[in-house]
PDB file of C-alpha atoms in Angstrom:
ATOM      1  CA  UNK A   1       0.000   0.000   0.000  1.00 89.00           C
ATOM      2  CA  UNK A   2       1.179   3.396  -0.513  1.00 95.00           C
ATOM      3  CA  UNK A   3       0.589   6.824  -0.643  1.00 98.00           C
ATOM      4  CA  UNK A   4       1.733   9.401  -3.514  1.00 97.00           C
ATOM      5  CA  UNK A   5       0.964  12.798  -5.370  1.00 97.00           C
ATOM      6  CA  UNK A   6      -0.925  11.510  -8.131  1.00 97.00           C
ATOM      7  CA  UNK A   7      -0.085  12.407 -11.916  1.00 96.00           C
ATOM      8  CA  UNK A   8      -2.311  13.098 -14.777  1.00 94.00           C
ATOM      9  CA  UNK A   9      -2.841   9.771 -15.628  1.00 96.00           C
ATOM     10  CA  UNK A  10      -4.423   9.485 -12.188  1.00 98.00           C
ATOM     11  CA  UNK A  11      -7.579  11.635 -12.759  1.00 98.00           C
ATOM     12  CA  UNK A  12      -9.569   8.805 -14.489  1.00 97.00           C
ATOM     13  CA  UNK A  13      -8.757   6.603 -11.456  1.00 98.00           C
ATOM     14  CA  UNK A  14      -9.027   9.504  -9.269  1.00 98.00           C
ATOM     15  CA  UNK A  15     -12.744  10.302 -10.824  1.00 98.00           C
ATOM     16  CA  UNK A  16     -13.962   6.399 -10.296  1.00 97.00           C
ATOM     17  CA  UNK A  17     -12.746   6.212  -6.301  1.00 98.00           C
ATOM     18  CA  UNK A  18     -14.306   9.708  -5.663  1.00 97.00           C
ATOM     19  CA  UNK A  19     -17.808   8.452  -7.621  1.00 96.00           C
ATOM     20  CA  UNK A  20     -18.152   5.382  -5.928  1.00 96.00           C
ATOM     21  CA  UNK A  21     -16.857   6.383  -2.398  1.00 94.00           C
ATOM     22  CA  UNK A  22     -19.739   8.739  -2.382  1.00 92.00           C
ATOM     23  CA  UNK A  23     -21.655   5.790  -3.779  1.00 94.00           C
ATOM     24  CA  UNK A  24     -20.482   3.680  -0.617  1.00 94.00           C
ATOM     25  CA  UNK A  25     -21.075   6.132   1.904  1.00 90.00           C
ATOM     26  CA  UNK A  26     -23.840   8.271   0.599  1.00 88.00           C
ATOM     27  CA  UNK A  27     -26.400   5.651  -0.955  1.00 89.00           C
ATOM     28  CA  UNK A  28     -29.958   6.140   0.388  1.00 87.00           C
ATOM     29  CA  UNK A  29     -29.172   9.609   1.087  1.00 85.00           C
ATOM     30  CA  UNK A  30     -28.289  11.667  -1.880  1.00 85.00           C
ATOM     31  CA  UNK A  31     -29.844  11.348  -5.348  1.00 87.00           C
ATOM     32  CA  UNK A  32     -28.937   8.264  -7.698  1.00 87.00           C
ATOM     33  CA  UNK A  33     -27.487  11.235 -10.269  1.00 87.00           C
ATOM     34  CA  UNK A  34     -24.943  11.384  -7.423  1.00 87.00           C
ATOM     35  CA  UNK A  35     -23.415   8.625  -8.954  1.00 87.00           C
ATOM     36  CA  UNK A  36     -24.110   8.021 -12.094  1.00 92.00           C
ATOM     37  CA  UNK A  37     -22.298   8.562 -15.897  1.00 93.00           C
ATOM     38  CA  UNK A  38     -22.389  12.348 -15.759  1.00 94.00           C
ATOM     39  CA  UNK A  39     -21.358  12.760 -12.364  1.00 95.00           C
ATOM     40  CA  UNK A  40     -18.089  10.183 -13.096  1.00 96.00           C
ATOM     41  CA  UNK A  41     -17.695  12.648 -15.969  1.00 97.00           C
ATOM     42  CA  UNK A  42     -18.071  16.197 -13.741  1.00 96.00           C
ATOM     43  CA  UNK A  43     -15.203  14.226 -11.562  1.00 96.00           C
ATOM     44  CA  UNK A  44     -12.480  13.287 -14.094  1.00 97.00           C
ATOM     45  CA  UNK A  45     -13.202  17.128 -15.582  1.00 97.00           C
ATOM     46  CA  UNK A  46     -12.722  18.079 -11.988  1.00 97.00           C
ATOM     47  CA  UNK A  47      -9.496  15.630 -11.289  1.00 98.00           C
ATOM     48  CA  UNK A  48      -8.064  16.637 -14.839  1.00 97.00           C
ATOM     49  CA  UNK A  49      -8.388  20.661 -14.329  1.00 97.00           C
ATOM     50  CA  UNK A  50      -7.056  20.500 -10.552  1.00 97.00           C
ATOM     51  CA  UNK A  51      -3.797  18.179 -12.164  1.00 97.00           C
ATOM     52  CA  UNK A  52      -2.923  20.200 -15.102  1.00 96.00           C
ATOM     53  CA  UNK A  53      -3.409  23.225 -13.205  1.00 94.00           C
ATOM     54  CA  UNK A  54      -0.302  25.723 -12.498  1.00 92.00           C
ATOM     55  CA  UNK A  55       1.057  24.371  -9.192  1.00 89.00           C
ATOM     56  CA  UNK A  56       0.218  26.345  -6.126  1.00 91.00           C
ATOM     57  CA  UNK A  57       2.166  26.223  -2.550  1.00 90.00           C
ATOM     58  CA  UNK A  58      -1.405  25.793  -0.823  1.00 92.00           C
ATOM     59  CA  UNK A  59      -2.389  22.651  -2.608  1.00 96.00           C
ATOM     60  CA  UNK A  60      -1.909  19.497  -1.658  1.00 97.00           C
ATOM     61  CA  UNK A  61      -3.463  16.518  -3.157  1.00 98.00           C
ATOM     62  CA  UNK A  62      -2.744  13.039  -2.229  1.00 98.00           C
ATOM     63  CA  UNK A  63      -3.889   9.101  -3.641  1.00 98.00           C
ATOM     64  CA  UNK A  64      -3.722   5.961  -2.108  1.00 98.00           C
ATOM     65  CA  UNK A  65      -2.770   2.684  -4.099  1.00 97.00           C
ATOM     66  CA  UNK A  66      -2.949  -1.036  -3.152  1.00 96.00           C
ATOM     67  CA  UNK A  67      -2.138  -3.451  -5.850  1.00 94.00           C
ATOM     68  CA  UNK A  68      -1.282  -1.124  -8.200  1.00 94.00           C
ATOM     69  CA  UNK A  69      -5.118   0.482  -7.940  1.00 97.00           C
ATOM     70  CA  UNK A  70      -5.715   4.225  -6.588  1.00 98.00           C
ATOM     71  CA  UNK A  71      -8.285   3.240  -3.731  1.00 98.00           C
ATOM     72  CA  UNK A  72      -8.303   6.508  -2.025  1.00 98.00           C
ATOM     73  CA  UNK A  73      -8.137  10.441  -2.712  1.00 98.00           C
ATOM     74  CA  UNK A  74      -7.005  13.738  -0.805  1.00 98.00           C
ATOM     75  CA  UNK A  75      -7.191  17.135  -1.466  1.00 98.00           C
ATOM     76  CA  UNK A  76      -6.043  20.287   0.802  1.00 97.00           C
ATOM     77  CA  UNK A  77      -5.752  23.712  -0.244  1.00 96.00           C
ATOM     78  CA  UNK A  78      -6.093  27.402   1.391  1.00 94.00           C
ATOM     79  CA  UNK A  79     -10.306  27.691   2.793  1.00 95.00           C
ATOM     80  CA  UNK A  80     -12.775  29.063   0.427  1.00 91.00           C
ATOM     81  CA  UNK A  81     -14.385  30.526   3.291  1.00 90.00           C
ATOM     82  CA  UNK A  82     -13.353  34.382   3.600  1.00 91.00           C
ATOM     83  CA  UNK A  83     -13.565  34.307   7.574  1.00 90.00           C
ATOM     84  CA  UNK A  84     -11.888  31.092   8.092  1.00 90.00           C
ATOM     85  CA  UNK A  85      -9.314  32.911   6.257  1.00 91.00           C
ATOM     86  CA  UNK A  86     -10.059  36.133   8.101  1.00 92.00           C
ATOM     87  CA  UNK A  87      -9.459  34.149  11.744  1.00 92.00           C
ATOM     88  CA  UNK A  88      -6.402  32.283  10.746  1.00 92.00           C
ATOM     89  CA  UNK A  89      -7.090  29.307   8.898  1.00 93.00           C
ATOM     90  CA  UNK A  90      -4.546  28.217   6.949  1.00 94.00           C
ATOM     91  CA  UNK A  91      -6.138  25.193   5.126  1.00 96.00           C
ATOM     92  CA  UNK A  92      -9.352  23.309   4.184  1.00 96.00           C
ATOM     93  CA  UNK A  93      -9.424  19.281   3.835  1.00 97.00           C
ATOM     94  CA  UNK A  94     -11.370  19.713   0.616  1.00 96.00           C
ATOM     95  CA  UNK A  95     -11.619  16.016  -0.271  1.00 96.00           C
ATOM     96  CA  UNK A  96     -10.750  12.580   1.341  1.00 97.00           C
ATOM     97  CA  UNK A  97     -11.964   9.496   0.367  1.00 96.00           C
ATOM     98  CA  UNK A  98     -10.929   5.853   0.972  1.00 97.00           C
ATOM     99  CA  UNK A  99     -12.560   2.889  -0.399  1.00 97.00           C
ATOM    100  CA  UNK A 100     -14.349   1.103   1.967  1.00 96.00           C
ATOM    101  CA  UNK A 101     -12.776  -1.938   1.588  1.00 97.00           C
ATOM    102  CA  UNK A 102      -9.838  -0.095   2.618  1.00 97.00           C
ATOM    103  CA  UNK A 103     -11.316   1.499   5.813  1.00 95.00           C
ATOM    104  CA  UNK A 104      -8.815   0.857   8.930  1.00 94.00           C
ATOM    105  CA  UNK A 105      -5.818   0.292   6.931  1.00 96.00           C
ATOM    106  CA  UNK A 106      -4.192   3.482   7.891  1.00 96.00           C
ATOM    107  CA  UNK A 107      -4.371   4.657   4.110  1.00 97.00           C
ATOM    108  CA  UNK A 108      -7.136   7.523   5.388  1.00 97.00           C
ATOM    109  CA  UNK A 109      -4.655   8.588   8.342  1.00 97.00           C
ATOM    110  CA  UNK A 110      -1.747   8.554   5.653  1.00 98.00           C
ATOM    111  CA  UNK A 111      -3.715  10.568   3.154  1.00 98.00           C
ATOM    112  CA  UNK A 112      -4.801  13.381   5.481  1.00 98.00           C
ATOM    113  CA  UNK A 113      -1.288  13.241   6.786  1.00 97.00           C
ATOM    114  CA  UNK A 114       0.238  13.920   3.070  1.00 98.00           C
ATOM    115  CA  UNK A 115      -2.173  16.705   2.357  1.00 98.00           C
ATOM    116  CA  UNK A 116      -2.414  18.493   6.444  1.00 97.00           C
ATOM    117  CA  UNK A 117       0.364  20.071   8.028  1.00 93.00           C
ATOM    118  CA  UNK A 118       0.677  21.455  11.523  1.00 90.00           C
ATOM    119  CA  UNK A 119      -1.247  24.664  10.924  1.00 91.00           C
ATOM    120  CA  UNK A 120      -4.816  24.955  11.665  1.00 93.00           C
ATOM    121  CA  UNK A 121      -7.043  23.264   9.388  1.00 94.00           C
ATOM    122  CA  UNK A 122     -10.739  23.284   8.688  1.00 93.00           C
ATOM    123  CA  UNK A 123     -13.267  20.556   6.765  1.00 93.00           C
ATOM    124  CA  UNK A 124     -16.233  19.736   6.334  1.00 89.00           C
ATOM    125  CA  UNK A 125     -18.134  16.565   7.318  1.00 89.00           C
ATOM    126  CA  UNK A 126     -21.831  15.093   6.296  1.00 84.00           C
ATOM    127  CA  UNK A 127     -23.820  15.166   9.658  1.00 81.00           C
ATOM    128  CA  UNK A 128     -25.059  11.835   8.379  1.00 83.00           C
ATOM    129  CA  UNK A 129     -21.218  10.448   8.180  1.00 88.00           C
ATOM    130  CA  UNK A 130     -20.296   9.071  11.771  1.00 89.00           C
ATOM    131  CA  UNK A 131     -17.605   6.845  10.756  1.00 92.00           C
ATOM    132  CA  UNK A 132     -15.826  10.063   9.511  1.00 92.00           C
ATOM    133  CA  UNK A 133     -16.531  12.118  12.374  1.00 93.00           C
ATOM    134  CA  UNK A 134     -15.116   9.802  14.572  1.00 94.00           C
ATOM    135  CA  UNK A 135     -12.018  10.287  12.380  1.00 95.00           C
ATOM    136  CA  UNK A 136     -11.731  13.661  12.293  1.00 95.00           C
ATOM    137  CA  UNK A 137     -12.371  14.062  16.090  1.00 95.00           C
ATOM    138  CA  UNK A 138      -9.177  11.672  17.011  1.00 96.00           C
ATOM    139  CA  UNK A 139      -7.250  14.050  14.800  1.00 96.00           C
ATOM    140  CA  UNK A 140      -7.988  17.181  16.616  1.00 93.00           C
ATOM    141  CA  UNK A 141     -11.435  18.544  14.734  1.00 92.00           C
ATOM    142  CA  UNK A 142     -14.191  19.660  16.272  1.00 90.00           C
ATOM    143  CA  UNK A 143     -18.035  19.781  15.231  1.00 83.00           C
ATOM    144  CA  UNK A 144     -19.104  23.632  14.914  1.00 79.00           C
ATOM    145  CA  UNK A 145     -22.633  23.538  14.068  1.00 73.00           C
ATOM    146  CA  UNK A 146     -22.299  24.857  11.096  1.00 75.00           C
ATOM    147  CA  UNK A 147     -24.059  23.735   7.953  1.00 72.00           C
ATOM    148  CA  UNK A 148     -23.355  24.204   4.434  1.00 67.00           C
ATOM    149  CA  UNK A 149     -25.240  22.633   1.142  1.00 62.00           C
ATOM    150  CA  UNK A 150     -22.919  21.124  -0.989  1.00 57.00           C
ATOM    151  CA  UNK A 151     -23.512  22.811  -4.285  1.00 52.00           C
ATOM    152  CA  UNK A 152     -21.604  19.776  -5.974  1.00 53.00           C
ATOM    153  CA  UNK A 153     -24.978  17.192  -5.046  1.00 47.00           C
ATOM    154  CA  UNK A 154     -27.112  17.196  -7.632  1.00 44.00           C
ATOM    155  CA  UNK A 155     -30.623  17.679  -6.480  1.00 38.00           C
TER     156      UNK A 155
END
């Protein structure tokens, strides 16, 4: 098992693992179109413009492989949220996904590990996701209240 910066021949891979992990974990509760031909299509667009993109000092993004086969995904870069930014937040976990046939092989702690470091760090979390709460809260997160839509969900 390991875990890498991915290259542009990643971002089909990279598409499929972020598709079905919502599949995995978000079946029942978000629309079928969640995961369906054009959504696998809105991801490797997504995948392929954040990899060919000019490099950037905030971003990190991060895959995990086992047998040769990306099983996992990571993304970090500086928060989209103006006062996150305005109090002193230096990064967002945008993305992290693991296969679930992965789940408590350490690939999730490696991934957040490759894309995190020490400074303070923000995410966000579906209040329907315990498993990944539980996660984030032995790394340090806390729950805020907050909620957000996710404007990437079809409805």
């Amino acid at each position: 098992m390991d875990v890498r910066a991915p290259g542009l021949d990643d971002a089909d891979a990279m598409a499929r693992v972020h598709v079905d992990g919502w599949r995995e974990t978000y079946a029942g509760q978000l629309p079928d179109s969640a995961f369906d031909a054009d959504a696998l299509e809105r991801r490797r667009q997504m995948w392929t413009s954040i990899l060919t993109s000019a490099p950037r000092p905030t971003r990190r993004v991060a895959v995990a492989a086992a047998n040769g086969h990306i099983v996992g995904l990571a993304l970090a870069d500086e928060p989209r949220d103006a006062a996150d930014r305005a109090a002193g937040v230096a990064q967002e976990l945008y993305v992290l996904y693991l296969l679930r046939a992965h789940h408590g092989s350490g690939l999730g702690q490696r991934m957040l590990d490759a894309v995190l470091d020490n400074r303070s760090a923000t995410l966000w979390v579906a209040k329907d996701n315990p498993r990944a709460q539980a996660f984030y809260r032995r790394n340090g997160f806390a729950l805020d209240g907050t909620e957000m839509p996710d404007d990437d969900v079809p409805s």
